[in-house]
Amino acid sequence: MAGEQVPLKTYRGNCHCTAFVYEISLPEIKQATECNCSICYKKASIFVFPKPSDVRFVKGDPSALTNYTFNEKRFTHKFCSTCGVSLMVVGHLTPPKAGEDKAPDNGFNIRTFQHGQTDVWKLDIKTFDGAALPSAYDAPKFTGFPPAGDAEDLQLYTGSCHCGAVTVGLKSKPLNKDSQGLMECNCSICGRYGATWAYPPKVQVVIEGRENLGEYYFNKKIASKRFCKTCGVPVCSEAAECTEEQVAQMDEASRQWYTRSKDLTAFNLRLINGLNVNDLNPTRFDGYTFIKPGYVEP
Ligand SMILES: [Zn+2]
Ligand SMILES: [Zn+2]
Ligand SMILES: [Zn+2]
């Protein structure tokens, strides 16, 4: 097909707080490849790689994103330190030969595209078995005191962010394809985080290294989204600390949500070791349409 021009489509994306907005052009995305390596799995990142000349930052300088590397540092994973959204990865898909001067590839996480440009839930997604690559990842261990919850049907699950600054213990009913009450949401923040949420009572969760969590509030500022400040893995979402007076002043929908949520932790199951969220059956919630006021795309 020499000389045949594939028409390019422009995709616009951004982190949630809108500090970083980009446009990339590439052939229409009809399928994507999800890598199951330790970092892509925890971040739920699905990357596409436009040509460097087809990348434009509309707002924000990508060098101001927070960098995270590990192992041989082949790829730099870049996320926004304000909202914890992982925007892109920079590195060579095929390593340069000795003496070769080759610009690195830029991968953009399609979960950060603006709403309606691709639908991750409908896309044909293939898996790249990055977990099988030789550079093994040693999952950091949770060494904290196990959370409360001694009902017989509860078992202890442990895990961490990628870098290990945050480790977690969760008491939960067995997590499997029959588990109820798990959720994936396509709202502006959950869609970008790619999280698979469980909603255990707070007492059934222990988070070690809380001081390493970034906190992000938006919209009505009643929920705090928390992510590891070092590696950018989304950890949990919790109701903000509000006084009775503040609760009394909330609108009805917010007050109902707050009352229901204040003793729960929305917990990202992608942190758990030895569990694959693809083996679960989370409910898919159209939060993007449901949550009002809606998110304003920059
Ligand atoms: Zn941001
Ligand atoms: Zn981390
Ligand atoms: Zn959501």
PDB file of C-alpha atoms and ligand atoms in Angstrom:
ATOM      1  CA  MET A   1       0.000   0.000   0.000  1.00  0.00           C
ATOM      2  CA  ALA A   2       2.900   2.288  -0.777  1.00  0.00           C
ATOM      3  CA  GLY A   3       1.928   5.927  -1.002  1.00  0.00           C
ATOM      4  CA  GLU A   4      -1.603   5.361   0.264  1.00  0.00           C
ATOM      5  CA  GLN A   5      -2.516   8.026   2.810  1.00  0.00           C
ATOM      6  CA  VAL A   6      -4.492   6.898   5.825  1.00  0.00           C
ATOM      7  CA  PRO A   7      -6.611   9.874   6.925  1.00  0.00           C
ATOM      8  CA  LEU A   8      -5.756  11.073  10.409  1.00  0.00           C
ATOM      9  CA  LYS A   9      -8.217  11.920  13.113  1.00  0.00           C
ATOM     10  CA  THR A  10      -7.429  14.431  15.840  1.00  0.00           C
ATOM     11  CA  TYR A  11      -8.063  13.426  19.435  1.00  0.00           C
ATOM     12  CA  ARG A  12      -8.095  15.940  22.265  1.00  0.00           C
ATOM     13  CA  GLY A  13      -7.333  14.926  25.805  1.00  0.00           C
ATOM     14  CA  ASN A  14      -6.480  16.380  29.168  1.00  0.00           C
ATOM     15  CA  CYS A  15      -5.756  15.614  32.774  1.00  0.00           C
ATOM     16  CA  HIS A  16      -8.739  16.184  35.049  1.00  0.00           C
ATOM     17  CA  CYS A  17      -7.689  19.508  36.578  1.00  0.00           C
ATOM     18  CA  THR A  18      -7.066  20.780  33.010  1.00  0.00           C
ATOM     19  CA  ALA A  19      -3.491  21.907  33.690  1.00  0.00           C
ATOM     20  CA  PHE A  20      -2.501  19.765  30.683  1.00  0.00           C
ATOM     21  CA  VAL A  21      -4.447  19.652  27.418  1.00  0.00           C
ATOM     22  CA  TYR A  22      -3.131  17.999  24.270  1.00  0.00           C
ATOM     23  CA  GLU A  23      -4.141  17.093  20.751  1.00  0.00           C
ATOM     24  CA  ILE A  24      -2.757  14.162  18.814  1.00  0.00           C
ATOM     25  CA  SER A  25      -3.512  12.954  15.310  1.00  0.00           C
ATOM     26  CA  LEU A  26      -3.483   9.371  14.184  1.00  0.00           C
ATOM     27  CA  PRO A  27      -5.572   6.973  12.126  1.00  0.00           C
ATOM     28  CA  GLU A  28      -9.000   6.442  13.678  1.00  0.00           C
ATOM     29  CA  ILE A  29      -8.678   4.229  16.743  1.00  0.00           C
ATOM     30  CA  LYS A  30     -10.776   1.108  16.255  1.00  0.00           C
ATOM     31  CA  GLN A  31      -8.828  -1.154  18.515  1.00  0.00           C
ATOM     32  CA  ALA A  32      -6.255  -0.636  21.205  1.00  0.00           C
ATOM     33  CA  THR A  33      -3.724  -2.658  23.090  1.00  0.00           C
ATOM     34  CA  GLU A  34      -3.716  -2.828  26.836  1.00  0.00           C
ATOM     35  CA  CYS A  35      -0.500  -3.947  28.478  1.00  0.00           C
ATOM     36  CA  ASN A  36      -0.782  -6.107  31.576  1.00  0.00           C
ATOM     37  CA  CYS A  37       2.619  -5.205  33.049  1.00  0.00           C
ATOM     38  CA  SER A  38       2.774  -4.063  36.659  1.00  0.00           C
ATOM     39  CA  ILE A  39       2.482  -0.339  35.971  1.00  0.00           C
ATOM     40  CA  CYS A  40       0.017  -0.314  33.064  1.00  0.00           C
ATOM     41  CA  TYR A  41      -2.243  -2.660  35.007  1.00  0.00           C
ATOM     42  CA  LYS A  42      -2.312  -0.546  38.172  1.00  0.00           C
ATOM     43  CA  LYS A  43      -2.918   2.622  36.164  1.00  0.00           C
ATOM     44  CA  ALA A  44      -5.269   0.968  33.670  1.00  0.00           C
ATOM     45  CA  SER A  45      -3.390   2.896  31.007  1.00  0.00           C
ATOM     46  CA  ILE A  46      -4.113   2.146  27.363  1.00  0.00           C
ATOM     47  CA  PHE A  47      -1.564   3.844  25.151  1.00  0.00           C
ATOM     48  CA  VAL A  48      -1.572   4.910  21.533  1.00  0.00           C
ATOM     49  CA  PHE A  49       1.607   6.176  19.899  1.00  0.00           C
ATOM     50  CA  PRO A  50       1.197   9.042  17.411  1.00  0.00           C
ATOM     51  CA  LYS A  51       4.181  10.297  15.438  1.00  0.00           C
ATOM     52  CA  PRO A  52       6.076  12.997  17.402  1.00  0.00           C
ATOM     53  CA  SER A  53       5.109  15.528  14.710  1.00  0.00           C
ATOM     54  CA  ASP A  54       1.412  14.761  15.340  1.00  0.00           C
ATOM     55  CA  VAL A  55       1.504  15.752  19.020  1.00  0.00           C
ATOM     56  CA  ARG A  56       0.582  19.238  20.198  1.00  0.00           C
ATOM     57  CA  PHE A  57       0.246  20.479  23.765  1.00  0.00           C
ATOM     58  CA  VAL A  58      -2.531  23.066  23.817  1.00  0.00           C
ATOM     59  CA  LYS A  59      -1.995  23.846  27.481  1.00  0.00           C
ATOM     60  CA  GLY A  60       0.768  22.937  29.915  1.00  0.00           C
ATOM     61  CA  ASP A  61       4.309  21.817  29.174  1.00  0.00           C
ATOM     62  CA  PRO A  62       4.725  18.034  29.319  1.00  0.00           C
ATOM     63  CA  SER A  63       8.089  18.539  31.036  1.00  0.00           C
ATOM     64  CA  ALA A  64       6.076  19.817  34.027  1.00  0.00           C
ATOM     65  CA  LEU A  65       4.310  16.469  34.445  1.00  0.00           C
ATOM     66  CA  THR A  66       5.616  14.304  37.287  1.00  0.00           C
ATOM     67  CA  ASN A  67       7.909  11.524  36.100  1.00  0.00           C
ATOM     68  CA  TYR A  68       7.986   7.984  37.388  1.00  0.00           C
ATOM     69  CA  THR A  69      10.464   5.341  36.266  1.00  0.00           C
ATOM     70  CA  PHE A  70      11.469   1.952  37.617  1.00  0.00           C
ATOM     71  CA  ASN A  71      13.615  -1.071  36.776  1.00  0.00           C
ATOM     72  CA  GLU A  72      15.726  -0.239  33.708  1.00  0.00           C
ATOM     73  CA  LYS A  73      13.912   3.099  33.354  1.00  0.00           C
ATOM     74  CA  ARG A  74      13.074   2.287  29.761  1.00  0.00           C
ATOM     75  CA  PHE A  75       9.867   4.303  29.927  1.00  0.00           C
ATOM     76  CA  THR A  76       9.057   7.457  31.846  1.00  0.00           C
ATOM     77  CA  HIS A  77       5.470   7.439  33.066  1.00  0.00           C
ATOM     78  CA  LYS A  78       4.113  10.967  33.328  1.00  0.00           C
ATOM     79  CA  PHE A  79       1.197  12.120  35.454  1.00  0.00           C
ATOM     80  CA  CYS A  80      -0.300  15.366  36.730  1.00  0.00           C
ATOM     81  CA  SER A  81       0.716  16.008  40.329  1.00  0.00           C
ATOM     82  CA  THR A  82      -2.488  17.966  41.018  1.00  0.00           C
ATOM     83  CA  CYS A  83      -5.153  15.499  39.886  1.00  0.00           C
ATOM     84  CA  GLY A  84      -3.142  12.266  39.674  1.00  0.00           C
ATOM     85  CA  VAL A  85      -4.161  11.534  36.095  1.00  0.00           C
ATOM     86  CA  SER A  86      -1.600   9.555  34.083  1.00  0.00           C
ATOM     87  CA  LEU A  87      -1.414  11.214  30.723  1.00  0.00           C
ATOM     88  CA  MET A  88       1.486   9.699  28.857  1.00  0.00           C
ATOM     89  CA  VAL A  89       4.565   7.564  28.671  1.00  0.00           C
ATOM     90  CA  VAL A  90       7.841   8.460  26.965  1.00  0.00           C
ATOM     91  CA  GLY A  91      10.425   5.920  25.836  1.00  0.00           C
ATOM     92  CA  HIS A  92      11.617   3.824  22.939  1.00  0.00           C
ATOM     93  CA  LEU A  93       9.245   1.111  21.808  1.00  0.00           C
ATOM     94  CA  THR A  94      12.227  -0.476  20.114  1.00  0.00           C
ATOM     95  CA  PRO A  95      15.504   0.436  21.801  1.00  0.00           C
ATOM     96  CA  PRO A  96      17.905   2.436  19.604  1.00  0.00           C
ATOM     97  CA  LYS A  97      20.805   0.468  18.154  1.00  0.00           C
ATOM     98  CA  ALA A  98      24.286   1.321  19.410  1.00  0.00           C
ATOM     99  CA  GLY A  99      25.181   4.814  18.220  1.00  0.00           C
ATOM    100  CA  GLU A 100      21.712   5.449  16.778  1.00  0.00           C
ATOM    101  CA  ASP A 101      20.157   8.810  17.620  1.00  0.00           C
ATOM    102  CA  LYS A 102      16.432   8.184  17.741  1.00  0.00           C
ATOM    103  CA  ALA A 103      13.728  10.365  19.284  1.00  0.00           C
ATOM    104  CA  PRO A 104      11.697   8.556  21.948  1.00  0.00           C
ATOM    105  CA  ASP A 105       8.101   7.521  21.302  1.00  0.00           C
ATOM    106  CA  ASN A 106       5.241   9.304  23.071  1.00  0.00           C
ATOM    107  CA  GLY A 107       2.357   7.133  24.193  1.00  0.00           C
ATOM    108  CA  PHE A 108      -0.904   8.826  25.181  1.00  0.00           C
ATOM    109  CA  ASN A 109      -3.409   7.203  27.503  1.00  0.00           C
ATOM    110  CA  ILE A 110      -6.710   7.026  25.641  1.00  0.00           C
ATOM    111  CA  ARG A 111      -8.552   7.136  28.967  1.00  0.00           C
ATOM    112  CA  THR A 112      -7.594  10.811  29.085  1.00  0.00           C
ATOM    113  CA  PHE A 113      -9.330  11.634  25.791  1.00  0.00           C
ATOM    114  CA  GLN A 114     -12.289  13.945  26.060  1.00  0.00           C
ATOM    115  CA  HIS A 115     -15.684  12.305  26.297  1.00  0.00           C
ATOM    116  CA  GLY A 116     -17.234  10.892  23.138  1.00  0.00           C
ATOM    117  CA  GLN A 117     -14.035  10.554  21.083  1.00  0.00           C
ATOM    118  CA  THR A 118     -13.498   6.897  21.877  1.00  0.00           C
ATOM    119  CA  ASP A 119     -15.472   4.609  24.127  1.00  0.00           C
ATOM    120  CA  VAL A 120     -13.054   2.424  26.036  1.00  0.00           C
ATOM    121  CA  TRP A 121     -15.907   0.107  27.023  1.00  0.00           C
ATOM    122  CA  LYS A 122     -16.799  -0.571  23.391  1.00  0.00           C
ATOM    123  CA  LEU A 123     -13.335  -0.604  21.893  1.00  0.00           C
ATOM    124  CA  ASP A 124     -11.787  -3.847  20.722  1.00  0.00           C
ATOM    125  CA  ILE A 125      -9.000  -4.151  23.289  1.00  0.00           C
ATOM    126  CA  LYS A 126      -6.214  -6.656  22.897  1.00  0.00           C
ATOM    127  CA  THR A 127      -3.804  -7.571  25.655  1.00  0.00           C
ATOM    128  CA  PHE A 128      -0.053  -7.217  25.366  1.00  0.00           C
ATOM    129  CA  ASP A 129       1.580  -9.620  27.788  1.00  0.00           C
ATOM    130  CA  GLY A 130       4.011  -7.141  29.323  1.00  0.00           C
ATOM    131  CA  ALA A 131       3.829  -9.063  32.591  1.00  0.00           C
ATOM    132  CA  ALA A 132       5.721 -11.894  30.902  1.00  0.00           C
ATOM    133  CA  LEU A 133       8.708  -9.685  30.007  1.00  0.00           C
ATOM    134  CA  PRO A 134      11.914 -10.654  31.810  1.00  0.00           C
ATOM    135  CA  SER A 135      12.239  -7.543  34.012  1.00  0.00           C
ATOM    136  CA  ALA A 136      10.345  -8.918  36.968  1.00  0.00           C
ATOM    137  CA  TYR A 137       8.450  -6.634  39.312  1.00  0.00           C
ATOM    138  CA  ASP A 138       8.626  -7.291  43.023  1.00  0.00           C
ATOM    139  CA  ALA A 139       5.269  -6.278  44.412  1.00  0.00           C
ATOM    140  CA  PRO A 140       5.782  -4.227  47.603  1.00  0.00           C
ATOM    141  CA  LYS A 141       4.416  -5.967  50.696  1.00  0.00           C
ATOM    142  CA  PHE A 142       1.825  -4.650  53.114  1.00  0.00           C
ATOM    143  CA  THR A 143       3.319  -4.876  56.595  1.00  0.00           C
ATOM    144  CA  GLY A 144       0.690  -2.895  58.486  1.00  0.00           C
ATOM    145  CA  PHE A 145      -1.718  -4.132  61.096  1.00  0.00           C
ATOM    146  CA  PRO A 146      -4.592  -5.937  59.343  1.00  0.00           C
ATOM    147  CA  PRO A 147      -7.858  -4.006  59.161  1.00  0.00           C
ATOM    148  CA  ALA A 148     -10.856  -4.817  61.347  1.00  0.00           C
ATOM    149  CA  GLY A 149     -13.548  -7.209  60.237  1.00  0.00           C
ATOM    150  CA  ASP A 150     -13.561 -10.694  61.679  1.00  0.00           C
ATOM    151  CA  ALA A 151     -16.783 -11.993  60.149  1.00  0.00           C
ATOM    152  CA  GLU A 152     -16.042 -15.470  58.857  1.00  0.00           C
ATOM    153  CA  ASP A 153     -16.686 -14.654  55.224  1.00  0.00           C
ATOM    154  CA  LEU A 154     -14.135 -11.824  55.170  1.00  0.00           C
ATOM    155  CA  GLN A 155     -10.626 -12.448  53.956  1.00  0.00           C
ATOM    156  CA  LEU A 156      -7.516 -10.290  53.943  1.00  0.00           C
ATOM    157  CA  TYR A 157      -6.329  -8.860  50.636  1.00  0.00           C
ATOM    158  CA  THR A 158      -3.123  -6.835  50.437  1.00  0.00           C
ATOM    159  CA  GLY A 159      -1.438  -4.729  47.821  1.00  0.00           C
ATOM    160  CA  SER A 160       0.173  -1.418  47.022  1.00  0.00           C
ATOM    161  CA  CYS A 161       0.645   1.397  44.579  1.00  0.00           C
ATOM    162  CA  HIS A 162       3.416   0.668  42.095  1.00  0.00           C
ATOM    163  CA  CYS A 163       6.368   2.223  43.932  1.00  0.00           C
ATOM    164  CA  GLY A 164       5.399   0.896  47.360  1.00  0.00           C
ATOM    165  CA  ALA A 165       5.127   4.287  49.097  1.00  0.00           C
ATOM    166  CA  VAL A 166       1.513   3.309  49.788  1.00  0.00           C
ATOM    167  CA  THR A 167       0.554  -0.218  50.835  1.00  0.00           C
ATOM    168  CA  VAL A 168      -2.943  -1.415  51.593  1.00  0.00           C
ATOM    169  CA  GLY A 169      -4.828  -4.070  53.489  1.00  0.00           C
ATOM    170  CA  LEU A 170      -8.473  -4.806  52.741  1.00  0.00           C
ATOM    171  CA  LYS A 171     -10.904  -7.131  54.475  1.00  0.00           C
ATOM    172  CA  SER A 172     -13.477  -8.216  51.952  1.00  0.00           C
ATOM    173  CA  LYS A 173     -15.798 -10.998  51.040  1.00  0.00           C
ATOM    174  CA  PRO A 174     -14.053 -13.178  48.454  1.00  0.00           C
ATOM    175  CA  LEU A 175     -13.466 -11.152  45.303  1.00  0.00           C
ATOM    176  CA  ASN A 176     -14.435 -13.075  42.196  1.00  0.00           C
ATOM    177  CA  LYS A 177     -16.761 -12.971  39.202  1.00  0.00           C
ATOM    178  CA  ASP A 178     -19.804 -13.265  41.480  1.00  0.00           C
ATOM    179  CA  SER A 179     -18.841 -10.338  43.744  1.00  0.00           C
ATOM    180  CA  GLN A 180     -21.567  -7.734  44.043  1.00  0.00           C
ATOM    181  CA  GLY A 181     -21.231  -3.988  44.472  1.00  0.00           C
ATOM    182  CA  LEU A 182     -18.064  -3.450  42.439  1.00  0.00           C
ATOM    183  CA  MET A 183     -18.031  -0.609  39.961  1.00  0.00           C
ATOM    184  CA  GLU A 184     -16.319   0.942  36.998  1.00  0.00           C
ATOM    185  CA  CYS A 185     -17.495   4.430  36.175  1.00  0.00           C
ATOM    186  CA  ASN A 186     -16.960   6.553  33.078  1.00  0.00           C
ATOM    187  CA  CYS A 187     -17.261   9.905  34.837  1.00  0.00           C
ATOM    188  CA  SER A 188     -14.582  12.492  34.180  1.00  0.00           C
ATOM    189  CA  ILE A 189     -12.345  11.290  37.001  1.00  0.00           C
ATOM    190  CA  CYS A 190     -13.048   7.528  37.279  1.00  0.00           C
ATOM    191  CA  GLY A 191     -12.781   7.177  33.517  1.00  0.00           C
ATOM    192  CA  ARG A 192      -9.352   8.789  33.550  1.00  0.00           C
ATOM    193  CA  TYR A 193      -8.192   6.749  36.557  1.00  0.00           C
ATOM    194  CA  GLY A 194      -9.517   3.519  35.053  1.00  0.00           C
ATOM    195  CA  ALA A 195     -10.174   2.337  38.589  1.00  0.00           C
ATOM    196  CA  THR A 196     -12.219  -0.709  39.557  1.00  0.00           C
ATOM    197  CA  TRP A 197     -13.910   0.329  42.774  1.00  0.00           C
ATOM    198  CA  ALA A 198     -15.032  -1.659  45.781  1.00  0.00           C
ATOM    199  CA  TYR A 199     -16.849   0.155  48.597  1.00  0.00           C
ATOM    200  CA  PRO A 200     -15.859  -1.457  51.895  1.00  0.00           C
ATOM    201  CA  PRO A 201     -16.600   0.176  55.250  1.00  0.00           C
ATOM    202  CA  LYS A 202     -13.634   2.350  56.241  1.00  0.00           C
ATOM    203  CA  VAL A 203     -12.765   0.070  59.159  1.00  0.00           C
ATOM    204  CA  GLN A 204     -12.081  -2.771  56.714  1.00  0.00           C
ATOM    205  CA  VAL A 205      -9.339  -0.793  54.985  1.00  0.00           C
ATOM    206  CA  VAL A 206      -5.849   0.074  56.212  1.00  0.00           C
ATOM    207  CA  ILE A 207      -3.736   2.410  54.099  1.00  0.00           C
ATOM    208  CA  GLU A 208      -0.077   2.619  55.107  1.00  0.00           C
ATOM    209  CA  GLY A 209       1.864   5.646  53.910  1.00  0.00           C
ATOM    210  CA  ARG A 210      -1.094   8.025  53.793  1.00  0.00           C
ATOM    211  CA  GLU A 211       1.372  10.900  53.953  1.00  0.00           C
ATOM    212  CA  ASN A 212       2.426   9.847  50.446  1.00  0.00           C
ATOM    213  CA  LEU A 213      -1.051  10.352  49.003  1.00  0.00           C
ATOM    214  CA  GLY A 214      -1.905  13.339  46.870  1.00  0.00           C
ATOM    215  CA  GLU A 215      -5.422  14.673  47.424  1.00  0.00           C
ATOM    216  CA  TYR A 216      -7.579  16.098  44.706  1.00  0.00           C
ATOM    217  CA  TYR A 217     -10.935  17.843  45.121  1.00  0.00           C
ATOM    218  CA  PHE A 218     -13.185  19.257  42.406  1.00  0.00           C
ATOM    219  CA  ASN A 219     -16.790  20.142  41.604  1.00  0.00           C
ATOM    220  CA  LYS A 220     -18.594  20.275  44.982  1.00  0.00           C
ATOM    221  CA  LYS A 221     -15.366  19.342  46.775  1.00  0.00           C
ATOM    222  CA  ILE A 222     -17.066  16.739  48.939  1.00  0.00           C
ATOM    223  CA  ALA A 223     -14.976  13.786  47.754  1.00  0.00           C
ATOM    224  CA  SER A 224     -11.217  13.479  47.950  1.00  0.00           C
ATOM    225  CA  LYS A 225      -9.504  11.497  45.199  1.00  0.00           C
ATOM    226  CA  ARG A 226      -6.248  10.063  46.493  1.00  0.00           C
ATOM    227  CA  PHE A 227      -3.270   8.841  44.496  1.00  0.00           C
ATOM    228  CA  CYS A 228       0.372   8.060  45.195  1.00  0.00           C
ATOM    229  CA  LYS A 229       2.419  11.218  44.828  1.00  0.00           C
ATOM    230  CA  THR A 230       5.445   9.240  43.621  1.00  0.00           C
ATOM    231  CA  CYS A 231       4.051   6.822  41.039  1.00  0.00           C
ATOM    232  CA  GLY A 232       0.594   8.322  40.379  1.00  0.00           C
ATOM    233  CA  VAL A 233      -1.429   5.149  40.977  1.00  0.00           C
ATOM    234  CA  PRO A 234      -5.018   6.039  42.032  1.00  0.00           C
ATOM    235  CA  VAL A 235      -5.643   4.525  45.465  1.00  0.00           C
ATOM    236  CA  CYS A 236      -9.020   5.547  46.845  1.00  0.00           C
ATOM    237  CA  SER A 237     -11.770   8.102  47.033  1.00  0.00           C
ATOM    238  CA  GLU A 238     -13.164   9.206  50.363  1.00  0.00           C
ATOM    239  CA  ALA A 239     -15.761  11.702  51.500  1.00  0.00           C
ATOM    240  CA  ALA A 240     -14.152  14.947  52.648  1.00  0.00           C
ATOM    241  CA  GLU A 241     -14.175  15.793  56.358  1.00  0.00           C
ATOM    242  CA  CYS A 242     -17.247  17.994  56.759  1.00  0.00           C
ATOM    243  CA  THR A 243     -18.742  19.533  59.882  1.00  0.00           C
ATOM    244  CA  GLU A 244     -22.433  18.976  60.680  1.00  0.00           C
ATOM    245  CA  GLU A 245     -23.019  22.564  59.694  1.00  0.00           C
ATOM    246  CA  GLN A 246     -21.424  22.038  56.283  1.00  0.00           C
ATOM    247  CA  VAL A 247     -23.506  18.898  55.756  1.00  0.00           C
ATOM    248  CA  ALA A 248     -26.672  20.796  56.670  1.00  0.00           C
ATOM    249  CA  GLN A 249     -25.860  23.393  54.021  1.00  0.00           C
ATOM    250  CA  MET A 250     -25.376  20.843  51.227  1.00  0.00           C
ATOM    251  CA  ASP A 251     -27.941  20.456  48.480  1.00  0.00           C
ATOM    252  CA  GLU A 252     -30.158  17.403  48.867  1.00  0.00           C
ATOM    253  CA  ALA A 253     -28.326  15.139  46.401  1.00  0.00           C
ATOM    254  CA  SER A 254     -24.946  15.945  47.935  1.00  0.00           C
ATOM    255  CA  ARG A 255     -26.206  15.366  51.457  1.00  0.00           C
ATOM    256  CA  GLN A 256     -27.614  11.970  50.491  1.00  0.00           C
ATOM    257  CA  TRP A 257     -24.360  11.010  48.820  1.00  0.00           C
ATOM    258  CA  TYR A 258     -22.341  12.264  51.769  1.00  0.00           C
ATOM    259  CA  THR A 259     -24.420  10.414  54.357  1.00  0.00           C
ATOM    260  CA  ARG A 260     -24.143   7.208  52.339  1.00  0.00           C
ATOM    261  CA  SER A 261     -20.412   7.572  51.665  1.00  0.00           C
ATOM    262  CA  LYS A 262     -18.788   9.057  54.731  1.00  0.00           C
ATOM    263  CA  ASP A 263     -18.082   5.724  56.406  1.00  0.00           C
ATOM    264  CA  LEU A 264     -16.954   3.964  53.222  1.00  0.00           C
ATOM    265  CA  THR A 265     -13.736   3.953  51.248  1.00  0.00           C
ATOM    266  CA  ALA A 266     -13.994   3.712  47.489  1.00  0.00           C
ATOM    267  CA  PHE A 267     -11.035   1.410  47.067  1.00  0.00           C
ATOM    268  CA  ASN A 268      -9.212   0.734  43.795  1.00  0.00           C
ATOM    269  CA  LEU A 269      -8.951  -3.042  43.441  1.00  0.00           C
ATOM    270  CA  ARG A 270      -6.129  -2.651  40.923  1.00  0.00           C
ATOM    271  CA  LEU A 271      -3.828  -2.288  43.939  1.00  0.00           C
ATOM    272  CA  ILE A 272      -4.477  -5.793  45.214  1.00  0.00           C
ATOM    273  CA  ASN A 273      -1.801  -8.417  44.616  1.00  0.00           C
ATOM    274  CA  GLY A 274      -2.862 -11.745  43.205  1.00  0.00           C
ATOM    275  CA  LEU A 275      -6.169 -10.416  41.897  1.00  0.00           C
ATOM    276  CA  ASN A 276      -7.001  -9.541  38.306  1.00  0.00           C
ATOM    277  CA  VAL A 277      -9.847  -7.056  37.946  1.00  0.00           C
ATOM    278  CA  ASN A 278     -10.551  -8.556  34.525  1.00  0.00           C
ATOM    279  CA  ASP A 279     -11.769 -11.664  36.354  1.00  0.00           C
ATOM    280  CA  LEU A 280     -14.427  -9.613  38.183  1.00  0.00           C
ATOM    281  CA  ASN A 281     -17.787  -8.378  36.946  1.00  0.00           C
ATOM    282  CA  PRO A 282     -18.007  -4.762  38.077  1.00  0.00           C
ATOM    283  CA  THR A 283     -21.152  -2.831  37.221  1.00  0.00           C
ATOM    284  CA  ARG A 284     -20.474  -0.224  34.574  1.00  0.00           C
ATOM    285  CA  PHE A 285     -21.947   3.070  35.684  1.00  0.00           C
ATOM    286  CA  ASP A 286     -22.509   5.928  33.249  1.00  0.00           C
ATOM    287  CA  GLY A 287     -21.325   8.531  35.734  1.00  0.00           C
ATOM    288  CA  TYR A 288     -20.444  10.932  32.953  1.00  0.00           C
ATOM    289  CA  THR A 289     -24.115  11.378  32.077  1.00  0.00           C
ATOM    290  CA  PHE A 290     -25.507  10.919  35.571  1.00  0.00           C
ATOM    291  CA  ILE A 291     -23.378  13.251  37.689  1.00  0.00           C
ATOM    292  CA  LYS A 292     -24.573  16.865  37.684  1.00  0.00           C
ATOM    293  CA  PRO A 293     -23.301  19.464  37.171  1.00  0.00           C
ATOM    294  CA  GLY A 294     -21.349  17.794  34.408  1.00  0.00           C
ATOM    295  CA  TYR A 295     -17.644  18.106  33.795  1.00  0.00           C
ATOM    296  CA  VAL A 296     -16.596  20.940  31.498  1.00  0.00           C
ATOM    297  CA  GLU A 297     -14.096  19.734  28.891  1.00  0.00           C
ATOM    298  CA  PRO A 298     -11.285  22.223  28.435  1.00  0.00           C
TER     299      PRO A 298
HETATM  300 ZN    ZN B   1      -4.250  17.613  36.371  1.00  0.00          ZN
HETATM  301 ZN    ZN B   2       3.508   4.803  44.551  1.00  0.00          ZN
HETATM  302 ZN    ZN B   3     -16.970   8.075  38.682  1.00  0.00          ZN
END
